[in-house]
Coordinates of C-alpha atoms in Angstrom, one line a residue:
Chain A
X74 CA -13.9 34.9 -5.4
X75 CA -10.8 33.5 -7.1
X76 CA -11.5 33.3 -11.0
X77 CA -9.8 29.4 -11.8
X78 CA -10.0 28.6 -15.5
X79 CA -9.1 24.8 -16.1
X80 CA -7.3 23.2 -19.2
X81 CA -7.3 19.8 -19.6
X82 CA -9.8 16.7 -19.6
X83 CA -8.2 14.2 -17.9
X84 CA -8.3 12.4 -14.6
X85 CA -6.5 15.8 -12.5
X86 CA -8.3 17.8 -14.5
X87 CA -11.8 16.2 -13.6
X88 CA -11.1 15.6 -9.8
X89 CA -9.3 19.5 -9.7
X90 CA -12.8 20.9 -11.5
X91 CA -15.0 19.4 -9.2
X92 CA -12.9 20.4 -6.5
X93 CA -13.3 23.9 -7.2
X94 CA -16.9 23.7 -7.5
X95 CA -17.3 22.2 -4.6
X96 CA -15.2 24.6 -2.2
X97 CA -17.7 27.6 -2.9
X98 CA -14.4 30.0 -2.1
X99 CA -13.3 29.4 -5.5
X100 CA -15.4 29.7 -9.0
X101 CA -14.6 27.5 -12.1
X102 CA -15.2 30.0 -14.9
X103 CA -14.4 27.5 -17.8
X104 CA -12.5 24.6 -18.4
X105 CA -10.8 23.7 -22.1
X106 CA -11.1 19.9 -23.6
X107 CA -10.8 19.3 -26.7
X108 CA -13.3 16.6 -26.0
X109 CA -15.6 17.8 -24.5
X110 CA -17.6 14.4 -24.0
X111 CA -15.4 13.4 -21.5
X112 CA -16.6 16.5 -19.2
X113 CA -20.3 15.9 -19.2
X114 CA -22.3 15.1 -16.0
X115 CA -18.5 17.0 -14.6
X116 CA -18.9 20.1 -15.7
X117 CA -22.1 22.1 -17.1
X118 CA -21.8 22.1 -20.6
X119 CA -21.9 25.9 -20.7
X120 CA -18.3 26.0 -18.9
X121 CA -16.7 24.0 -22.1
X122 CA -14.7 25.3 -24.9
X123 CA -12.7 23.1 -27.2
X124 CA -11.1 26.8 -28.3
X125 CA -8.1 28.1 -26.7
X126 CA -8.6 31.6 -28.2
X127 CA -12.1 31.8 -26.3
X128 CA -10.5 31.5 -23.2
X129 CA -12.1 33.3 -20.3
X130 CA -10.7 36.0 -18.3
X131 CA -9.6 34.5 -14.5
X132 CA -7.2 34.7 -11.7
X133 CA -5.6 31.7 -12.6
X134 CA -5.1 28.9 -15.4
X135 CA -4.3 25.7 -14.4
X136 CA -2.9 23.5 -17.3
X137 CA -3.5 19.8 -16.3
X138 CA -2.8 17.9 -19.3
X139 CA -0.1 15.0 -19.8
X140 CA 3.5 16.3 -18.9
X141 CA 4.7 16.3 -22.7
X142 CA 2.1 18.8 -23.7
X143 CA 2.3 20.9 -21.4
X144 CA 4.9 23.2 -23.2
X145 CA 3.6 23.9 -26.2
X146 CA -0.3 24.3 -24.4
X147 CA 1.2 27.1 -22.3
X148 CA 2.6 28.8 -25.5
X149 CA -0.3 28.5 -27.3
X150 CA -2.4 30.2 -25.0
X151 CA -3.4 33.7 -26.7
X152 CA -2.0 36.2 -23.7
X153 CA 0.5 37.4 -21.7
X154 CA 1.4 38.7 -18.4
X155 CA -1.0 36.2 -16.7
X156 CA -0.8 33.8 -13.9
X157 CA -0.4 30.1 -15.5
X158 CA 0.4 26.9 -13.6
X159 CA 0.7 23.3 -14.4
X160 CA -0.4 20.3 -12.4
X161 CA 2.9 18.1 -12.9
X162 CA 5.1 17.0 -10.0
X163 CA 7.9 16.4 -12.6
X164 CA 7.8 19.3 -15.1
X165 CA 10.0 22.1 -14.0
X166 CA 8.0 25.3 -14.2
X167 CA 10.7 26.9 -16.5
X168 CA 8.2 24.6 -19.2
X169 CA 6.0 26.8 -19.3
X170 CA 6.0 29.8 -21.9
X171 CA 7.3 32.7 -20.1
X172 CA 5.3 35.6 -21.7
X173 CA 2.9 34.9 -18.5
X174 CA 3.9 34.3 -15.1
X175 CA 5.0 31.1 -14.0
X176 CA 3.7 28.8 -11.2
X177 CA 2.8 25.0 -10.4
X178 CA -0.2 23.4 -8.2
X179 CA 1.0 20.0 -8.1
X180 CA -1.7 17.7 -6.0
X181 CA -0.2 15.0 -4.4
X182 CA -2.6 12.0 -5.3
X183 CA -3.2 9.3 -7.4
X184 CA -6.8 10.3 -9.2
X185 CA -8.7 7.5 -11.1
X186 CA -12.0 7.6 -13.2
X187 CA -14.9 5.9 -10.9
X188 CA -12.9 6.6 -7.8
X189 CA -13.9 9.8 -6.0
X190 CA -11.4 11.6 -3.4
X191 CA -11.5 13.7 -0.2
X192 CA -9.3 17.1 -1.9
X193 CA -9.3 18.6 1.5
X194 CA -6.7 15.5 2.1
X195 CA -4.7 15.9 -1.1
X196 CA -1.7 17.9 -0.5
X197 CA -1.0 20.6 -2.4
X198 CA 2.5 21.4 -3.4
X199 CA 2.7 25.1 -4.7
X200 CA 5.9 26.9 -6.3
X201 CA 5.5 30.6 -8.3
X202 CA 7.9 32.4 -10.1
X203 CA 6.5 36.0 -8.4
X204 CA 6.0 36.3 -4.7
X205 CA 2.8 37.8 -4.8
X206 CA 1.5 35.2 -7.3
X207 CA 2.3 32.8 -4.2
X208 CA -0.6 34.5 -1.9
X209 CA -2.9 33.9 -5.2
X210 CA -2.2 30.0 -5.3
X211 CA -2.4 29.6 -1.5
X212 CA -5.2 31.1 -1.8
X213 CA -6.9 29.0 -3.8
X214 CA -4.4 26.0 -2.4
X215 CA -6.4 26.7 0.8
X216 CA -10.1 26.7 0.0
X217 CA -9.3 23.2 -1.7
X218 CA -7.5 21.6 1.1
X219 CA -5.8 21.2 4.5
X220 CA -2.4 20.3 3.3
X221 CA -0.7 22.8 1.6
X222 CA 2.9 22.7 1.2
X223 CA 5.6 25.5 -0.2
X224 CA 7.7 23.3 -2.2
X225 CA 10.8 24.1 -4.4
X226 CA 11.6 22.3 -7.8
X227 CA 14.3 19.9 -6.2
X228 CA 11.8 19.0 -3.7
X229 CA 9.1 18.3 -5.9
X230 CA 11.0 16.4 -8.2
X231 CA 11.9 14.1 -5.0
X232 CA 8.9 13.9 -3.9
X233 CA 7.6 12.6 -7.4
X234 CA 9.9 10.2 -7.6
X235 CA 8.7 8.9 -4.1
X236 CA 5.2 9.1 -5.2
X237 CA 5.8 6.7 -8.0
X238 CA 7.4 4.2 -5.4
X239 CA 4.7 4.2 -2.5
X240 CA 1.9 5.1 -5.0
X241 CA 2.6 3.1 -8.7
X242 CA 5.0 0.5 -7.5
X243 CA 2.8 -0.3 -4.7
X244 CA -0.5 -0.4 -6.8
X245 CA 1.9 -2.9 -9.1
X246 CA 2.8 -5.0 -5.6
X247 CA -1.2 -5.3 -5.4
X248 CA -1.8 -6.0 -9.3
X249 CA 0.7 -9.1 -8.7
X250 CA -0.6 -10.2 -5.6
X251 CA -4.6 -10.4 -7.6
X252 CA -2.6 -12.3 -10.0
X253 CA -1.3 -14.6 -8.2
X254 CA -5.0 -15.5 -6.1
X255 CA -6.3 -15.4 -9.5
X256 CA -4.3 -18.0 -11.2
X257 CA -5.3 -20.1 -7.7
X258 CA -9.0 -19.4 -7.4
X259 CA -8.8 -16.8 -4.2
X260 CA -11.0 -13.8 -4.5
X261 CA -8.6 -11.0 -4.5
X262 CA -11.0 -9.3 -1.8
X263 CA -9.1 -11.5 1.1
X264 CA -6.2 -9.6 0.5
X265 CA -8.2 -6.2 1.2
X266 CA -8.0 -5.7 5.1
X267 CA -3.8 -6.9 4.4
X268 CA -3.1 -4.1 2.4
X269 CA -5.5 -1.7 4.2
X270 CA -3.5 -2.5 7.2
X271 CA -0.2 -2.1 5.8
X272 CA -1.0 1.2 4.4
X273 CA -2.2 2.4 7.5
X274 CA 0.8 1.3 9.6
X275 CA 3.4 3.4 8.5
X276 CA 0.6 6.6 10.0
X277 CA 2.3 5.6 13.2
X278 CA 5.2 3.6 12.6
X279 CA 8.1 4.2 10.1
X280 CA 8.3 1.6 7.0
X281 CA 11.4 0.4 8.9
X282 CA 9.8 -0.6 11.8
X283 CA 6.8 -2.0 10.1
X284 CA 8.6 -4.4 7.6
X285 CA 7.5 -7.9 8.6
X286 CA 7.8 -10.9 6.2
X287 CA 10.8 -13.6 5.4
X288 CA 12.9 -11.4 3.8
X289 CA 13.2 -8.9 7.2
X290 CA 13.6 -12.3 9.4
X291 CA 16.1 -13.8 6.7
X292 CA 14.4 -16.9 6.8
X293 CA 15.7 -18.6 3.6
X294 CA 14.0 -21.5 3.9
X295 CA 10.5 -19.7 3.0
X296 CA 12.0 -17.1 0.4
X297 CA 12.9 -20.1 -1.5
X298 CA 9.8 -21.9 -1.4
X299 CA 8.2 -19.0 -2.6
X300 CA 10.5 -18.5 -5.3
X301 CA 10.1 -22.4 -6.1
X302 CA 6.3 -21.4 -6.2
X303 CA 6.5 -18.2 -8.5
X304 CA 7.0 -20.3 -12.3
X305 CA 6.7 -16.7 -13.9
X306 CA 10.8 -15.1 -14.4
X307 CA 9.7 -11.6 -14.5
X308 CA 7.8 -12.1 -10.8
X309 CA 11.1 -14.2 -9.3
X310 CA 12.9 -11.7 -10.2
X311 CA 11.1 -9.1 -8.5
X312 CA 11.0 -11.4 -5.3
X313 CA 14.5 -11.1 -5.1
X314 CA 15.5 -7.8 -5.9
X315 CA 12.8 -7.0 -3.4
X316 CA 14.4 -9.0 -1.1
X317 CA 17.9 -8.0 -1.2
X318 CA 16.7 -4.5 -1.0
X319 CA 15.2 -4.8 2.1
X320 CA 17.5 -6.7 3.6
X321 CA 20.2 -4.1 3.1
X322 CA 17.5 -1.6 4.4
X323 CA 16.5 -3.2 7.5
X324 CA 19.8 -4.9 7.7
Chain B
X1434 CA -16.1 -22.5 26.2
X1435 CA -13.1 -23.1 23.8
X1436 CA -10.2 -23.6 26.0
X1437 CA -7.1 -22.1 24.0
X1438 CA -3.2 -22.4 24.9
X1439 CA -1.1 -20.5 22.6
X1440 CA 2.8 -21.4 22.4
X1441 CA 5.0 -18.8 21.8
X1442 CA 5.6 -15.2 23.0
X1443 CA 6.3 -13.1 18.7
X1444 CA 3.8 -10.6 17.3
X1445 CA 1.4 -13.7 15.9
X1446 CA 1.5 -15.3 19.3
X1447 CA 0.7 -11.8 21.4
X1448 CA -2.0 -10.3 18.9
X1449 CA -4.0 -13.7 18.4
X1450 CA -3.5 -13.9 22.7
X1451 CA -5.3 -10.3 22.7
X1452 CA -8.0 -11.7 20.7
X1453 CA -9.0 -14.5 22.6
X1454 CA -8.9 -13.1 25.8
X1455 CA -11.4 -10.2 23.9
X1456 CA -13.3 -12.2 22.5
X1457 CA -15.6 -13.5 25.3
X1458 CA -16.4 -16.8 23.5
X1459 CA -13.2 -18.8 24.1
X1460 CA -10.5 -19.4 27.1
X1461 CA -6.6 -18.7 26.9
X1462 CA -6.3 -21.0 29.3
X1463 CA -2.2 -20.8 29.1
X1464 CA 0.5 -19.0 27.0
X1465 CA 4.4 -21.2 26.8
X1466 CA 7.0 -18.9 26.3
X1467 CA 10.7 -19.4 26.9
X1468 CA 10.6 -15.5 28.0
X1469 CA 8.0 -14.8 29.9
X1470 CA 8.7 -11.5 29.9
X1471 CA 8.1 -10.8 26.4
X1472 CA 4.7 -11.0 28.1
X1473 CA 4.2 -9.1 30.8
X1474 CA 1.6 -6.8 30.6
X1475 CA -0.3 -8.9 27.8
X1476 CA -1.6 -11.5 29.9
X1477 CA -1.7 -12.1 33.4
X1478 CA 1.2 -13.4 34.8
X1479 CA -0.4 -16.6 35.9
X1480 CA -1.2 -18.0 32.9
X1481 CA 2.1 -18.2 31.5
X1482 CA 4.7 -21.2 31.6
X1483 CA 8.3 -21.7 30.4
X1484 CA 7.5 -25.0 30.4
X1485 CA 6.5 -27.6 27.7
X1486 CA 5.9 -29.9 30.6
X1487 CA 3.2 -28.0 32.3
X1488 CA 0.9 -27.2 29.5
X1489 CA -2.8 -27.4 30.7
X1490 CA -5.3 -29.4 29.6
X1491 CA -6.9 -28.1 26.4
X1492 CA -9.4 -27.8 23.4
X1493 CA -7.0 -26.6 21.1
X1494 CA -2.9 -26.0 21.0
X1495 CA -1.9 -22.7 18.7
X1496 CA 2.0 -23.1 17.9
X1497 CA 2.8 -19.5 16.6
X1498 CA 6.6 -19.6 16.5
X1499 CA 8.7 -19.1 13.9
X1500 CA 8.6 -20.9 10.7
X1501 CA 11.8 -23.3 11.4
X1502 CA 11.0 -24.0 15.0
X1503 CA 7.3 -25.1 14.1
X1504 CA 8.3 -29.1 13.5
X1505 CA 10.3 -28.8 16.4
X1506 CA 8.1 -27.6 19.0
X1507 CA 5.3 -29.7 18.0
X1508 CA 7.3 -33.0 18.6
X1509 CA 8.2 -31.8 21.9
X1510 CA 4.5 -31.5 23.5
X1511 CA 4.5 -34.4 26.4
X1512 CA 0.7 -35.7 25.0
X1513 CA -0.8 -37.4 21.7
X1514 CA -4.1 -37.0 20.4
X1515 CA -4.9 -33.8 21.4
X1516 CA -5.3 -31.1 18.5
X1517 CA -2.2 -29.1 17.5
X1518 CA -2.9 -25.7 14.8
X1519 CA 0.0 -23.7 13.9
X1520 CA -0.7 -20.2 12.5
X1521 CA 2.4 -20.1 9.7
X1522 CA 1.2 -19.1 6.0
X1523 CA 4.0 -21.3 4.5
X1524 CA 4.6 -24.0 6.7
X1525 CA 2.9 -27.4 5.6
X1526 CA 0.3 -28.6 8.0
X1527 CA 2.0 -32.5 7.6
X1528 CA 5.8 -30.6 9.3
X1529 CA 3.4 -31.1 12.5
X1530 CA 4.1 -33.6 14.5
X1531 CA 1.6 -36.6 14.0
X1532 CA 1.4 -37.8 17.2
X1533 CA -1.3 -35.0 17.7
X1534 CA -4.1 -34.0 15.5
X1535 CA -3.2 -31.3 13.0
X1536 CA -4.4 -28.3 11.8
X1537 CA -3.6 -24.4 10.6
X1538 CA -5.3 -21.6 11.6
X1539 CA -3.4 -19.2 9.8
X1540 CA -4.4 -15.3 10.2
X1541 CA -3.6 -13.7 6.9
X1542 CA -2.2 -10.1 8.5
X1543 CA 0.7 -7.7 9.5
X1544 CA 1.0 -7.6 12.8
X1545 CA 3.9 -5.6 14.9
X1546 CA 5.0 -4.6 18.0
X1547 CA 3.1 -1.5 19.3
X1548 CA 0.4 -1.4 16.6
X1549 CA -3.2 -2.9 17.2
X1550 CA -5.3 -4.7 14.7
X1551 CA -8.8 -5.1 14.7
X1552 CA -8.8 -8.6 15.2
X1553 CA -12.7 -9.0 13.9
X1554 CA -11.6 -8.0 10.0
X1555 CA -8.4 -10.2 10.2
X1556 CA -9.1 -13.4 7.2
X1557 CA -8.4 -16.1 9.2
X1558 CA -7.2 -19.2 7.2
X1559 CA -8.4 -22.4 8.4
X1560 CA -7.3 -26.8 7.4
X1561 CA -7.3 -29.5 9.6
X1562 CA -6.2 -33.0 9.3
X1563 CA -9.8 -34.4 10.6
X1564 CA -13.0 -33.1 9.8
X1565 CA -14.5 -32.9 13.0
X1566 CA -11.6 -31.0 14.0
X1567 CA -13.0 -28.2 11.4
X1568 CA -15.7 -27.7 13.1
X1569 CA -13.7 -26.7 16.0
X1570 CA -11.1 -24.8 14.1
X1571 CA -14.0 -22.7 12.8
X1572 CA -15.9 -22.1 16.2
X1573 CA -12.6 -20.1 17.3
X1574 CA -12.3 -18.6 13.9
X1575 CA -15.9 -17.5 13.9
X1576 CA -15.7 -16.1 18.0
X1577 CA -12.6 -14.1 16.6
X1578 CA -13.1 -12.6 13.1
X1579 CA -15.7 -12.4 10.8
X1580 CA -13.7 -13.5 7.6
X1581 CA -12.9 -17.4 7.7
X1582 CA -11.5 -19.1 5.2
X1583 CA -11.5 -22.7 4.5
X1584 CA -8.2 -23.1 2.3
X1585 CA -6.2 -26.3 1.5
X1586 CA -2.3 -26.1 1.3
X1587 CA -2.1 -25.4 -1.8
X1588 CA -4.0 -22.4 -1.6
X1589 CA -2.3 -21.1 1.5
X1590 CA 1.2 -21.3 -0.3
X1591 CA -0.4 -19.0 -3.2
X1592 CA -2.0 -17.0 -0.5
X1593 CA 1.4 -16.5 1.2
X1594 CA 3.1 -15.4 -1.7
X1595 CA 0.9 -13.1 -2.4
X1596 CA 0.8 -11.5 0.9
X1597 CA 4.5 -10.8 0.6
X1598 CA 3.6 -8.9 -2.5
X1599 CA 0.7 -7.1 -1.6
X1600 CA 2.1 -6.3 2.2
X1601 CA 6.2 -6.9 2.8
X1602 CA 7.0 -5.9 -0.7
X1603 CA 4.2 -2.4 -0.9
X1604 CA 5.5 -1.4 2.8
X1605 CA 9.1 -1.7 1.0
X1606 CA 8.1 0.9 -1.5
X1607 CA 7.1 3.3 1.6
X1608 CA 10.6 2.6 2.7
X1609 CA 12.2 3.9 -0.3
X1610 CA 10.2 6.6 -0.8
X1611 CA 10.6 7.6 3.0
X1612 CA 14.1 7.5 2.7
X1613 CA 13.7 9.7 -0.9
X1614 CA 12.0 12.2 1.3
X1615 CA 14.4 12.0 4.1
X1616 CA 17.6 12.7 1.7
X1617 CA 15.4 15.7 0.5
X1618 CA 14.2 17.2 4.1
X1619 CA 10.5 16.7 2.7
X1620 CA 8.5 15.1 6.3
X1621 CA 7.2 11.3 5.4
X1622 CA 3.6 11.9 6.3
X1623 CA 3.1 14.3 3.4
X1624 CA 2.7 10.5 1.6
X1625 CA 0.4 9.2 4.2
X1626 CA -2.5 10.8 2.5
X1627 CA -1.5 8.9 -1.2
X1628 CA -0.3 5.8 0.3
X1629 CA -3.8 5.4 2.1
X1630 CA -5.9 6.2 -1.1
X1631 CA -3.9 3.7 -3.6
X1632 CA -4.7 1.1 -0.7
X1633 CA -8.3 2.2 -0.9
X1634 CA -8.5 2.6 -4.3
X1635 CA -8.1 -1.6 -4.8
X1636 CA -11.0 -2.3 -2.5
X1637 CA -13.2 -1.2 -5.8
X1638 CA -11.1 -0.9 -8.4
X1639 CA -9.0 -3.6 -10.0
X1640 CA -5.1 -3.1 -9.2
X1641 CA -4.8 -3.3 -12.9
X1642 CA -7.5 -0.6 -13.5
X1643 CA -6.0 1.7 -10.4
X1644 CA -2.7 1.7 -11.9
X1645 CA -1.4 5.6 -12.4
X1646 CA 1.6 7.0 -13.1
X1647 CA 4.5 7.2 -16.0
X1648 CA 5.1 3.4 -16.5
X1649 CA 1.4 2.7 -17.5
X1650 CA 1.3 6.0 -19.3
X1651 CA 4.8 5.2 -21.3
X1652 CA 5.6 8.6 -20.6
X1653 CA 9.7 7.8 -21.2
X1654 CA 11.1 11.5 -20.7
X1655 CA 9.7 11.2 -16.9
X1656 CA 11.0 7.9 -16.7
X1657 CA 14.1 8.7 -17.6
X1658 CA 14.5 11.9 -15.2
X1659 CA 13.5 9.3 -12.4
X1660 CA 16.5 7.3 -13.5
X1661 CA 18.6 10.1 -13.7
X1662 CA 17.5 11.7 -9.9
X1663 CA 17.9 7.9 -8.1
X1664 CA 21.8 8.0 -7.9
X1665 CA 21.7 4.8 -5.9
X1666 CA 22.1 1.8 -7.9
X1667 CA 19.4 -0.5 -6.3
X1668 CA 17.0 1.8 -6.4
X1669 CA 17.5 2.6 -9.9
X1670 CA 17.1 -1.4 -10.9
X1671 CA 14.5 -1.4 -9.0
X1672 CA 12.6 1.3 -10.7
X1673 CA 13.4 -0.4 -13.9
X1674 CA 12.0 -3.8 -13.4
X1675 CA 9.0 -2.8 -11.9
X1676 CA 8.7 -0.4 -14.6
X1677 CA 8.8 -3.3 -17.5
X1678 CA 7.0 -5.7 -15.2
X1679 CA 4.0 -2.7 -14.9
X1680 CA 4.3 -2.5 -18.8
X1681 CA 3.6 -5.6 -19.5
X1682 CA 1.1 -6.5 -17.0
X1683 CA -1.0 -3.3 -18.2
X1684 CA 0.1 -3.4 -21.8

């Protein structure tokens, strides 16, 4: 059984631990927080050290803490010649110290706290700096889910910048839309199957063919009642970007 | 029974056709389109006309055209007093002509070509210019979904708006990250999986609590390597405004 030591407390690092528990291919031998509290009820208390210099021996260390840390973590960690990953999809790996050996498991997923996930849907992007290191992370890539990918650090910087559109920018469409039923008394909720179905459109169609609204049909006579309607500058604004951009997408 | 005629032939028109004729509680008694064939195969051949002349007598006329050709259409029926609905989210009931009796039943969804919708979890939106004609508004409403909404103009308009938010402008964000992936050989439905679970995520969590990613975390060195990877102008301004407006929405 793969040997996965986990350092970080955060939301990847809480969804990535329970992960590994649960696949039963893989064993969680400890996991680093320097808070600890915010691992109980995750992990058994037993598995916690808020020392990097107890660190167990494993197969594998995964750092998943915030991408500005995650350089000076991996120098801090007391050995060498070891395989160490991070969790970012924007960090190259050449971040991490190179007295061990170098390699990232970036999950491709947007984890909140109070919001479990399906990992065996997550995909996993994986990159090493050693060939056989790869076998070790697909490895344990594999017991954790059905989507594993062999990505290179161009790619993964692409995709991460692609995540933030269809994942951040769209949660940011939905925290605008609740603000605008709030300030007008509509339970967000009516929204719900809207988005639900939009999401699950572009499964089977492209986003090209799926765009529906008055900015795809150019019907000017709507865009600028709804930019009559929207009083706040920062949200008109974003209506018409949004709109010119698609416009010159869809043509 | 409800005895239903729908008038035009667009995605609205065809999907809401489906529905009636599934739903076992009301008639499509007649379908007007200028080309039938946009038809063919959706309802039986008989029950369409190209004629505003030989609409049959019925319980209820659904204009689902387009936005401009709503006031049009409505003054061109050959009867009075009957009751007229059309299904727009913007348009105001009174652009009806008032010869008939008005109404909106207004069905807050996506649809497209080639893509079905489970009609029964579509929020149908529902005014009428006559009380008693609620009543009937609502026993179509109820035979087809079961999410009806009784919502005044005022509401719709606020409901529209933020339907292009939460739907036109999020499926734009799967454009641009599609097209990201695309420029980088990286397949689209690796994204499927994310896009799905930050549209899941707001049916419990608040978009404002869901919200991930480097703008809420003000993690600046990511967002500045995102500005430096998007070459394309539009896309970077984009990125920027929606990186301020998630800023100060989340604080």
């Amino acid at each position: 059984m793969l040997r996965v030591v986990i350092i970080g407390s955060g939301n990847v690092a809480q969804h990535l631990a329970k992960a590994v528990e649960r696949s039963g291919s893989a064993t969680l031998v400890q996991i680093y927080a320097r808070h600890a509290e915010k691992l109980a009820f995750i992990v058994p208390e037993d598995k916690i050290t808020a020392s990097l210099n107890n660190l167990a021996e494993a197969d594998m260390y995964i750092i998943a803490v915030t991408d500005d840390a995650i350089a000076e973590v991996s120098s801090k960690l007391p050995f060498e010649g070891r395989l160490v990953v991070h969790t970012s999809g924007s960090v190259a790996m050449e971040q991490l110290d190179s007295k061990n050996r170098r390699g990232v498991f970036y999950p491709l997923q947007t984890f909140s706290k109070n919001k479990d996930v399906d990992f065996k849907k997550v995909p996993l992007c994986l990159e090493s700096e050693y060939e056989n290191d790869y076998v070790i992370l697909e490895e344990l890539a594999n017991a954790l889910s059905d989507s594993v990918y062999n990505t290179g650090s161009e790619q993964r910087k692409a995709l991460h910048v692609a995540a933030v559109f269809v994942s951040n920018f769209s949660n940011h469409m939905y925290a605008l839309g609740s603000a605008i039923c709030e300030e007008n008394n509509i339970p967000f909720s009516i929204l719900n199957p809207l988005i639900m179905e939009t999401a699950d459109k572009v499964n089977t169609l492209s986003p090209i063919q799926a765009q529906t609204g008055p900015a795809v049909r150019h019907d000017q006579k709507t865009i600028e009642k709804h930019l009559d309607f929207l009083k706040d500058n920062s949200r008109k604004e974003i209506y018409k970007i949004l709109t010119q951009s698609i416009q010159n997408t869809n043509g």
